[in-house]
CSV table of C-alpha atoms in Angstrom, one decimal:
chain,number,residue,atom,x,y,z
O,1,UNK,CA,0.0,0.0,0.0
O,2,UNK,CA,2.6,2.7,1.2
O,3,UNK,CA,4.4,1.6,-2.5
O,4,UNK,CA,1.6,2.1,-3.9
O,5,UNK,CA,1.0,5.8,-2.4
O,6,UNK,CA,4.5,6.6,-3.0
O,7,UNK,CA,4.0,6.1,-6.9
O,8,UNK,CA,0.9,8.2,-6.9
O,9,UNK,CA,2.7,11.2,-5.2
O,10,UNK,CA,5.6,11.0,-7.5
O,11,UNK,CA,3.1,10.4,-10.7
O,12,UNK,CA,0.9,13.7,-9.0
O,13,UNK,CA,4.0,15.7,-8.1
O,14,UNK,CA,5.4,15.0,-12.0
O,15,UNK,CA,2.4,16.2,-14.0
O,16,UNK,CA,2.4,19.3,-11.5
O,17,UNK,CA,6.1,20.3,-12.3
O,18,UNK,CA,5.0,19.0,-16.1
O,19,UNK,CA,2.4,21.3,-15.9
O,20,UNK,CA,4.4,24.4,-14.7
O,21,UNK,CA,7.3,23.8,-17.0
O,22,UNK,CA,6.4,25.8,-20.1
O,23,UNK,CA,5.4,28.6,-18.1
O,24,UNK,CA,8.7,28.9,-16.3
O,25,UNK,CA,10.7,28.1,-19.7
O,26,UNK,CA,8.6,29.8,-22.8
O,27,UNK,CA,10.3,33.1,-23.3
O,28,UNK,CA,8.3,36.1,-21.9
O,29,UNK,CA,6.2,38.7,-23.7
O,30,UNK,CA,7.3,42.4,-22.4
O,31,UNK,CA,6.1,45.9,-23.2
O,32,UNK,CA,8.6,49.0,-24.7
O,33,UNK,CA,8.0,51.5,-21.9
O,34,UNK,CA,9.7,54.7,-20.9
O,35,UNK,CA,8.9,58.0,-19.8
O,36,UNK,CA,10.7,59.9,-22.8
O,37,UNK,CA,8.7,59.4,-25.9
O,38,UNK,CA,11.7,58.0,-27.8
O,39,UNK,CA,12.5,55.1,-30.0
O,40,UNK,CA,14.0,52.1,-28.4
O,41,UNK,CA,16.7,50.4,-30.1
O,42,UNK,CA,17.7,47.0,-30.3
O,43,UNK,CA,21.3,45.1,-31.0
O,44,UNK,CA,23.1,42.7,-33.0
O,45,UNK,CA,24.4,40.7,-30.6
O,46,UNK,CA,27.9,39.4,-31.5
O,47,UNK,CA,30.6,37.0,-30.1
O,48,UNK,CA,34.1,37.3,-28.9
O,49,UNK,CA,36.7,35.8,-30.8
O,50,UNK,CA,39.0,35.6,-28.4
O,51,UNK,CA,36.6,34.8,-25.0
O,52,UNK,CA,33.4,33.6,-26.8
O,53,UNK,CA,31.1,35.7,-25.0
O,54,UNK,CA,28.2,37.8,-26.3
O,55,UNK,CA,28.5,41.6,-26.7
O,56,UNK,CA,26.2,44.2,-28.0
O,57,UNK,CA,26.8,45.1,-31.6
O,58,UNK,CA,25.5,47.7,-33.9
O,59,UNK,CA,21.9,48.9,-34.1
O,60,UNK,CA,19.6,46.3,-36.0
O,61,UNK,CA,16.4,48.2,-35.6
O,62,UNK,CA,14.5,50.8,-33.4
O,63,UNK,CA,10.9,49.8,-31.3
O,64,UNK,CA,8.3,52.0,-30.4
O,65,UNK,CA,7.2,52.6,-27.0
O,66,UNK,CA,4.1,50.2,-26.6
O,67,UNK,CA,5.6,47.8,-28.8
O,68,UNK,CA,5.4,44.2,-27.5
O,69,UNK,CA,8.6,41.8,-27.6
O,70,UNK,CA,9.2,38.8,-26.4
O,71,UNK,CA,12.6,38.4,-24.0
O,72,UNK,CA,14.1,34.6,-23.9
O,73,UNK,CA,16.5,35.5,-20.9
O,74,UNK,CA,19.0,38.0,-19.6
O,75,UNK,CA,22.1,38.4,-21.5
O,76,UNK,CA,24.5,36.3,-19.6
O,77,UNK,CA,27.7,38.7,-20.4
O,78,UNK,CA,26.2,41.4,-19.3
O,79,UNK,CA,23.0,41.6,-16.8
O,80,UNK,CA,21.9,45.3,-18.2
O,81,UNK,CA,20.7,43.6,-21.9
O,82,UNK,CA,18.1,41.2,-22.1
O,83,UNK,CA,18.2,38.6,-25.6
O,84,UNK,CA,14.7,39.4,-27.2
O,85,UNK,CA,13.5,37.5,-30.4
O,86,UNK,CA,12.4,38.6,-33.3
O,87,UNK,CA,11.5,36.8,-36.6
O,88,UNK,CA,13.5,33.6,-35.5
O,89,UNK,CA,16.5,36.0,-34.3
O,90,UNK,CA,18.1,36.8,-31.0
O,91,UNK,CA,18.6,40.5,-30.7
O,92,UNK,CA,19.3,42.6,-27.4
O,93,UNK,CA,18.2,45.5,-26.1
O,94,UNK,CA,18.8,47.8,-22.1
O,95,UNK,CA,16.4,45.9,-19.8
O,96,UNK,CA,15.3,49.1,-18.3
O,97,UNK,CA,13.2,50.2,-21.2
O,98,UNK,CA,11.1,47.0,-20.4
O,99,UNK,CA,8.2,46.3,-18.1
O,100,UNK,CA,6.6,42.5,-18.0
O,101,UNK,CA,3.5,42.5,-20.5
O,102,UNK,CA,-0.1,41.6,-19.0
O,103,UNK,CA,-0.6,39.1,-21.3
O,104,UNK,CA,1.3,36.6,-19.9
O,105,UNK,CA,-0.3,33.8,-18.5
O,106,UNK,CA,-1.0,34.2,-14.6
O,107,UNK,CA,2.6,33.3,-12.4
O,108,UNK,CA,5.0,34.2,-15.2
O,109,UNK,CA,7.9,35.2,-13.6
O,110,UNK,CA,9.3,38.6,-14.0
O,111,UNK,CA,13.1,37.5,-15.6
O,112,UNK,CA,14.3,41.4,-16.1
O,113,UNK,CA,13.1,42.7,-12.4
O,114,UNK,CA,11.9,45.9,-14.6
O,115,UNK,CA,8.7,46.5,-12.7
O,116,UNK,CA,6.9,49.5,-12.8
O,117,UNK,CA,8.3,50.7,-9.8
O,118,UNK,CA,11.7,51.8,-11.8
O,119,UNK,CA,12.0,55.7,-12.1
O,120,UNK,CA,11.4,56.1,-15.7
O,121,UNK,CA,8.4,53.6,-15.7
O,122,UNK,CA,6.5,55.6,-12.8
O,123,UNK,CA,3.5,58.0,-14.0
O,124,UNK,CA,5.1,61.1,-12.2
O,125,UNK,CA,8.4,60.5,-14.2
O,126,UNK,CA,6.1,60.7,-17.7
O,127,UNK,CA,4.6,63.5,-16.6
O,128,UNK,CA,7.6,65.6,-15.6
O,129,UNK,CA,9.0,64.4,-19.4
O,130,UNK,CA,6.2,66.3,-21.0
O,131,UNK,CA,6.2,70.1,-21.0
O,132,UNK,CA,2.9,70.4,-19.3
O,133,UNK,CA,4.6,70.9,-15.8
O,134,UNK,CA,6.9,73.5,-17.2
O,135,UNK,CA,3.9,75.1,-18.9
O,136,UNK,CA,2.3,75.7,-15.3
O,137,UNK,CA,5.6,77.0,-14.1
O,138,UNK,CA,5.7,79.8,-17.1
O,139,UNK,CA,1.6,80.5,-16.3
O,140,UNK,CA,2.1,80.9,-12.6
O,141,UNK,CA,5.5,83.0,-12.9
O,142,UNK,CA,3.3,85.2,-15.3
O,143,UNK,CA,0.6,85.5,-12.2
O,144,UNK,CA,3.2,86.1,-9.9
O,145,UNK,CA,5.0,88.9,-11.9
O,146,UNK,CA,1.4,90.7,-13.0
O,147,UNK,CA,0.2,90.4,-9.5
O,148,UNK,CA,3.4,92.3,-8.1
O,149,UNK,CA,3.5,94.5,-10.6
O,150,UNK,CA,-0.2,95.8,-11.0
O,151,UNK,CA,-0.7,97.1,-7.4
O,152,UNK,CA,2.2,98.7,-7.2
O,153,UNK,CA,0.9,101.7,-9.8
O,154,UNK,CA,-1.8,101.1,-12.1
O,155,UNK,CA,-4.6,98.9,-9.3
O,156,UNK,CA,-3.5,99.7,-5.6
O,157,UNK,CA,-6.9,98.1,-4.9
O,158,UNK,CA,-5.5,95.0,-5.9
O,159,UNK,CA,-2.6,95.5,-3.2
O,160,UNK,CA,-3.9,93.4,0.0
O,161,UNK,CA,-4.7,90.3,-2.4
O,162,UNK,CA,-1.7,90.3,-3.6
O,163,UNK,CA,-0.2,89.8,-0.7
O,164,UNK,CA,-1.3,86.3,-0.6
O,165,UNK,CA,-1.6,85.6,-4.3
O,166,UNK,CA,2.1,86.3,-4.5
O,167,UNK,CA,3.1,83.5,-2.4
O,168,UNK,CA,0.9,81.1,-3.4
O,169,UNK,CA,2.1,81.5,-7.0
O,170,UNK,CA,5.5,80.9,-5.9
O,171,UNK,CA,4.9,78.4,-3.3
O,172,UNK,CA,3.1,76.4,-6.8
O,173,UNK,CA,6.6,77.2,-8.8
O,174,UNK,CA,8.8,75.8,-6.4
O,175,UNK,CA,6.4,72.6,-5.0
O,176,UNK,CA,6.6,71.6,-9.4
O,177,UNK,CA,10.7,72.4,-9.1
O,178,UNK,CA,11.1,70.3,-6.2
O,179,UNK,CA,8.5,67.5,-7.6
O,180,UNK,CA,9.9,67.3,-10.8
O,181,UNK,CA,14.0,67.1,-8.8
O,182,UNK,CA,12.6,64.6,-6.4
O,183,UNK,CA,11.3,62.9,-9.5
O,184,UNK,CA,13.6,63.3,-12.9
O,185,UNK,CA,17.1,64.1,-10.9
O,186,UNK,CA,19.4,65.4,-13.3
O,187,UNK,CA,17.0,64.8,-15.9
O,188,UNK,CA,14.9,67.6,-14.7
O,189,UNK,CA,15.6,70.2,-17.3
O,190,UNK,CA,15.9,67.5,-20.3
O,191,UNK,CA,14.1,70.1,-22.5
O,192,UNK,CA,17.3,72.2,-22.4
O,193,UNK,CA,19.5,69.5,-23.1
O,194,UNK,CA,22.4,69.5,-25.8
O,195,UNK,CA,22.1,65.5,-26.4
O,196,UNK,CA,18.6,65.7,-27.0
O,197,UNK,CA,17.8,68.6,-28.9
O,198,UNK,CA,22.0,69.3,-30.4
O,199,UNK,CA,23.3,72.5,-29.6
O,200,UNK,CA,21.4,75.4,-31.4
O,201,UNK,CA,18.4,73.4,-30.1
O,202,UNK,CA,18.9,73.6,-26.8
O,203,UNK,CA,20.7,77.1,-26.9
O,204,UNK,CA,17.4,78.3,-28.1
O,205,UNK,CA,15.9,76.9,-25.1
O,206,UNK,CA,18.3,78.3,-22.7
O,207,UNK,CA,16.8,81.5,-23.7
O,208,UNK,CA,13.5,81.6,-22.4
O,209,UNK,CA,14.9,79.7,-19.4
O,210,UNK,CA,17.0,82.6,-18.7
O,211,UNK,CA,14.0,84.8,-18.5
O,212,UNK,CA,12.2,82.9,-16.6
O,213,UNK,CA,14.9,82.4,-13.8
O,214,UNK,CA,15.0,85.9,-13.9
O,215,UNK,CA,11.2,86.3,-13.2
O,216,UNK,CA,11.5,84.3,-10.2
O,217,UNK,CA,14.1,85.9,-8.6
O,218,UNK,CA,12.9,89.4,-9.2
O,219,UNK,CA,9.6,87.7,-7.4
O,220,UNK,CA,10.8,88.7,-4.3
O,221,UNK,CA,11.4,92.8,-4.7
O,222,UNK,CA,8.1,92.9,-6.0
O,223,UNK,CA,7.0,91.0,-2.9
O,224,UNK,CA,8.9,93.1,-0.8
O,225,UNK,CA,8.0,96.7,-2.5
O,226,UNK,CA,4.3,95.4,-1.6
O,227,UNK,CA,4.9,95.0,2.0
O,228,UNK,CA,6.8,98.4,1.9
O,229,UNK,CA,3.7,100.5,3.3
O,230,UNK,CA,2.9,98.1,6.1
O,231,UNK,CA,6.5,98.7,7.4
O,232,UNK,CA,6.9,99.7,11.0
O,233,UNK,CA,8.5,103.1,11.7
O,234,UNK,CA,12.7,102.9,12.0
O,235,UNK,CA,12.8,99.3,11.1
O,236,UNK,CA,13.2,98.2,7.3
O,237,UNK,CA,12.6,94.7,5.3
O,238,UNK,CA,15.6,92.2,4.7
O,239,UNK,CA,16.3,90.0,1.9
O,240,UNK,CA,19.7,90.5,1.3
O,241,UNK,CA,21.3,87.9,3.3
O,242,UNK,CA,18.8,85.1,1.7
O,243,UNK,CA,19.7,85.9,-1.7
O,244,UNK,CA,23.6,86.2,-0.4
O,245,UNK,CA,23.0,82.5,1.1
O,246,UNK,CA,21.1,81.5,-1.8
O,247,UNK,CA,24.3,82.4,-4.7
O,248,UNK,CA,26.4,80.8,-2.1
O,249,UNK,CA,25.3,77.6,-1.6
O,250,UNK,CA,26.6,75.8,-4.6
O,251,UNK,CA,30.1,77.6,-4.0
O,252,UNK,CA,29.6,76.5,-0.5
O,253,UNK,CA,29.0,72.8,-1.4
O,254,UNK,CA,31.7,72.3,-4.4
O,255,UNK,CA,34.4,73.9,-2.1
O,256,UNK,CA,33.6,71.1,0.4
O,257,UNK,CA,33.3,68.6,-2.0
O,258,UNK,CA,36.6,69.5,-3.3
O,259,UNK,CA,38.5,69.6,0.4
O,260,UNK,CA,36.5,66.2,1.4
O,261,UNK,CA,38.0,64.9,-1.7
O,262,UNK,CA,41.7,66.3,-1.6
O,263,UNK,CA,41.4,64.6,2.1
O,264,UNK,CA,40.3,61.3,1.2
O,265,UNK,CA,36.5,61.2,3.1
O,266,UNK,CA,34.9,60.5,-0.1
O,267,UNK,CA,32.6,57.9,1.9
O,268,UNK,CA,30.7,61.0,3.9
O,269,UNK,CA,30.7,63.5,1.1
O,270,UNK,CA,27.2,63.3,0.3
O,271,UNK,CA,26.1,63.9,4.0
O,272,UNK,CA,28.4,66.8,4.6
O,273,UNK,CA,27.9,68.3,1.2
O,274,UNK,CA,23.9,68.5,2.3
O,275,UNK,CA,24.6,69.4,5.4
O,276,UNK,CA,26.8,72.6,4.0
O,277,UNK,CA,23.9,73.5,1.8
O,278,UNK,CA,21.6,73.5,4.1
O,279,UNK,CA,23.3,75.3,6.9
O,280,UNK,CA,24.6,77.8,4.1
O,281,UNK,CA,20.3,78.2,3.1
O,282,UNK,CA,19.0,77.9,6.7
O,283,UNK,CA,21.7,81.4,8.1
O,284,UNK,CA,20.4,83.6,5.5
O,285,UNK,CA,16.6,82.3,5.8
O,286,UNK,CA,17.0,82.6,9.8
O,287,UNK,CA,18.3,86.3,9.6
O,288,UNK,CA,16.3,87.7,6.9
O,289,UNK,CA,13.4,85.9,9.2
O,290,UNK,CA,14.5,87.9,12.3
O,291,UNK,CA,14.7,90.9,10.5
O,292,UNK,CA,11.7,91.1,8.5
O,293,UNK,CA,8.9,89.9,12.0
O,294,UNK,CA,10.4,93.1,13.6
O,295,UNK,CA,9.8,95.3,10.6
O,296,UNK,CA,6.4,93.4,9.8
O,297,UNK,CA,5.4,92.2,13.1
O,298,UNK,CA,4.6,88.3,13.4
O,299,UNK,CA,1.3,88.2,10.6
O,300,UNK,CA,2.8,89.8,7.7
O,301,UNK,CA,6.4,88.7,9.0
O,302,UNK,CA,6.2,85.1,9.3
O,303,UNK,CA,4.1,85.1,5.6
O,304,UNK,CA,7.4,87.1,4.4
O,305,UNK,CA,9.4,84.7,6.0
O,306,UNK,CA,7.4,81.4,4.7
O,307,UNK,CA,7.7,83.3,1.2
O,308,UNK,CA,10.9,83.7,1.6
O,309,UNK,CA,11.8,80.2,2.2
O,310,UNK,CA,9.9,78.8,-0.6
O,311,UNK,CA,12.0,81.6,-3.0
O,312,UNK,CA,15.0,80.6,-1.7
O,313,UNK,CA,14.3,76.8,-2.3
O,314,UNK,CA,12.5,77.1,-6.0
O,315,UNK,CA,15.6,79.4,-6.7
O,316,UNK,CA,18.1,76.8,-5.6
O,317,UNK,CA,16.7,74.5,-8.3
O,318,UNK,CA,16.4,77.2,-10.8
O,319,UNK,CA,19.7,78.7,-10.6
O,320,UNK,CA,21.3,74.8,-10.2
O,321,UNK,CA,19.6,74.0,-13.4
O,322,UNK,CA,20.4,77.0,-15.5
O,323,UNK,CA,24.2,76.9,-14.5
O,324,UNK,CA,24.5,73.1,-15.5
O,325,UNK,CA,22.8,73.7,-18.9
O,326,UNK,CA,24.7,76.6,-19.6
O,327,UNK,CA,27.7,74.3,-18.3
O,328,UNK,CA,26.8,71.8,-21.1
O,329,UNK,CA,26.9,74.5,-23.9
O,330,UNK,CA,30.2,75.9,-23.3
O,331,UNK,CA,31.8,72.9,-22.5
O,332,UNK,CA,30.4,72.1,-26.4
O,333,UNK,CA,31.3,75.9,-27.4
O,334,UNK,CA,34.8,74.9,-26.2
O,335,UNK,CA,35.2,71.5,-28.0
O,336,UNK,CA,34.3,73.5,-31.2
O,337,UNK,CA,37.5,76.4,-30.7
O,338,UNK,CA,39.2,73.5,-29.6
O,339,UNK,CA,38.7,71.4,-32.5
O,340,UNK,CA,39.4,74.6,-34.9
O,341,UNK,CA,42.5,75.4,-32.8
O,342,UNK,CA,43.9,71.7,-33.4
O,343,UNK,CA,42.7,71.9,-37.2
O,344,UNK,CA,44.5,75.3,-37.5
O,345,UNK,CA,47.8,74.2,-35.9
O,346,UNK,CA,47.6,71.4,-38.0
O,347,UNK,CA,47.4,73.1,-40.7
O,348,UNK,CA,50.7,75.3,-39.8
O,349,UNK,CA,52.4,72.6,-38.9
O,350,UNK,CA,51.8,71.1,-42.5
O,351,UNK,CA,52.6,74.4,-43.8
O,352,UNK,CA,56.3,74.3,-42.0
O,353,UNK,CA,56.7,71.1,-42.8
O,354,UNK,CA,56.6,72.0,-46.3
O,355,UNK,CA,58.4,74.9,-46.4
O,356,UNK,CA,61.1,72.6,-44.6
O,357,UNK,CA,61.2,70.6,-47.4
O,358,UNK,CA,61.8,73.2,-50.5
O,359,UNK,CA,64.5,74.7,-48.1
O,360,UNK,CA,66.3,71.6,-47.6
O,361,UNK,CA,66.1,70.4,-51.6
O,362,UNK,CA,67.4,73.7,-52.4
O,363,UNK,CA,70.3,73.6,-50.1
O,364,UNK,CA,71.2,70.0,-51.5
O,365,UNK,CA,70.9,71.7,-55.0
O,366,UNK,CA,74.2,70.6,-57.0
O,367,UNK,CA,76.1,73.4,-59.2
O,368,UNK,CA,78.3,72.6,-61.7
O,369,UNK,CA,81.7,74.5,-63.0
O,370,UNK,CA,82.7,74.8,-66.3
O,371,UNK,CA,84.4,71.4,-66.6
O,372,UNK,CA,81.7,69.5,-65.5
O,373,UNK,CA,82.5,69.1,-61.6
O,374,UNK,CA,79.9,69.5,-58.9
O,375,UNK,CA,79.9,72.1,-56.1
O,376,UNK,CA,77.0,72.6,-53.3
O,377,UNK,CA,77.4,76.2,-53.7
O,378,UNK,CA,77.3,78.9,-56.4
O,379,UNK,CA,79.6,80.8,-54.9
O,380,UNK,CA,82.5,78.0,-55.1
O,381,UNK,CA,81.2,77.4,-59.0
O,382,UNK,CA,81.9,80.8,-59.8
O,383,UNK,CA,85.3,80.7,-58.1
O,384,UNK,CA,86.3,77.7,-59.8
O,385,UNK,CA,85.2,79.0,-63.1
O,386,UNK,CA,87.3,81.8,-62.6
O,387,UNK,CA,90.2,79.2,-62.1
O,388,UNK,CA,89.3,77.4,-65.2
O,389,UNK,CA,89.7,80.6,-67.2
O,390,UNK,CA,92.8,81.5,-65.8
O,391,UNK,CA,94.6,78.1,-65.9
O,392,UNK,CA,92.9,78.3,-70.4
């Protein structure tokens, strides 16, 4: 009997794994997904010679986001391709750009590990790669700056609103900085980016960017030119040491960077580098605080001082941003001189080298006397012609 049993479990427990198999084994369907709406390409893949193992090669062919491919396992030479097929052919393509397909049958396992929880499969990260964020930033700056503006002069009626519209515009403008840094990292200002769009693209960018930087740092003298009248006598509004803390926190932060890494503590840089910014942020928002709840008193004083906080913070980003595109563009500018530079010293140096050469073949230049012998130069041909006519 217990024999008996013993085969059954073995007979059950063999058409379970049977049953199981293909869906472990049969390669599995995936979707092309990425928050950028670009192309995806896919690879030749190609072996070593020399070690026999698989490499990518050259582009075979591009996919479009939404496309559906089916990956037979992760390339074992390198984890960051997966080997998709296509048309009876093994191709490869970056694993990130791929998220498991809801087709597959139910317990497929995910091979890649690309869920959707990767950055640039995430909803927030699509949004922040479309312009509509940035579009809110330009319509809320544009609030901000007519608000500030319109009291001051042309509708003083509109004064005491603006007083709160202001802030909240601002407070908008750097929540969608912060959002979209939290988000897209370094990727945050892909719009202005030299890669993406080449160079004239992206300086044509820069420009408006420029502008608008400029808008939301003016933000706070407007502010502040509102608040003038509500002043108390012999006391006066401070901003100054924000916006000095403000342009002195990425100084602040590379300088520490540099002296952690001239001293070998690499392994806390991050932690001290924050650390700097914020205490470098935190002095001038502290003081300018102080200062402006005596001049304003602790209503209008602390909404100053929670104004200026969110200005210093959406400025940080801004400021970050516009120096690192900028960065981008004249480290291109300066390939370009330097690629002219290195095509015009070549040039000169082909130049000498030619002029090196007629001056050498003319000093080897053989000239001959009279009776036929050879002299290097004129000067001894003529004298030995003079011989020659003597001696005849």
């Amino acid at each position: 009997m217990k024999k008996h049993l013993s085969v059954f479990f073995k007979l059950l427990f063999a058409a379970f794994a049977f049953a199981m198999f293909p869906v472990r084994s049969a390669a599995q369907l995936y979707v092309v997904d990425n928050n950028f709406p670009d192309s995806i390409e896919a690879y030749v893949i190609q072996t070593a010679k020399d070690t026999g193992k698989a490499y990518r090669g050259n582009t075979a062919f591009k996919l479009a986001l939404g496309d559906t491919v089916r990956v037979k396992e992760l390339m074992a030479s390198d984890s960051l391709y997966a080997v998709i097929v296509k048309d009876g052919n093994t191709y490869c393509m970056l694993k990130k750009f791929l998220i498991l397909s809801e087709d597959n049958p139910e317990g497929t396992a995910d091979v890649l590990g690309a869920d959707r929880d990767m950055s640039n499969h995430k909803w927030a990260a699509k949004f922040f790669a479309t312009f509509t964020p940035y579009l809110f930033v330009i319509l809320l700056l544009l609030v901000a700056i007519i608000i500030g503006v319109l009291p001051l002069k042309l509708c003083p009626s509109l004064k005491r609103p603006a007083l709160y519209v202001l802030p909240v515009a601002m407070l908008l403008v750097s929540a969608i900085e912060m959002a979209a840094w939290l988000v897209m990292g370094s990727n945050t200002f892909w719009w202005c980016d030299p890669d993406r769009y080449g160079f004239f693209g992206s300086l044509l960018r820069v420009v408006p960017f420029v502008v608008l930087v400029a808008c939301q740092l003016c933000s706070v003298l407007l502010y502040k030119n509102l608040l003038e009248e509500y002043v108390k006598e012999g006391q006066r509004l401070s901003f100054l040491p924000l916006l000095i803390s403000v342009g002195a926190t990425i100084p602040v932060v590379i300088v520490v960077a540099i002296i952690l890494a001239v001293c070998g503590l690499n392994s806390i840089r991050n932690g001290v580098c924050i650390a700097a910014f914020l205490i470098t942020l935190i002095v001038g928002i502290a003081y300018s605080s102080y200062r402006n709840v005596k001049a304003l008193g602790k209503s209008l004083g602390g909404l100053f001082s929670l104004f200026l906080i969110v200005y210093a913070i959406g400025a940080v980003i801004a400021i970050y941003g516009l120096i690192a595109v900028i960065f981008q563009l004249i480290l291109q500018i300066l390939m370009v001189l330097g690629a002219i530079v290195g095509c015009f010293f070549a040039l000169a140096l082909l130049g000498s080298s030619n002029g090196g050469g007629g001056s050498s073949s003319s000093s080897s230049r053989i000239y001959y006397d009279n009776d036929g012998n050879g002299h290097y130069f004129s000067g001894d041909r003529d004298r030995a012609n003079e011989r020659i006519r003597e001696r005849k």
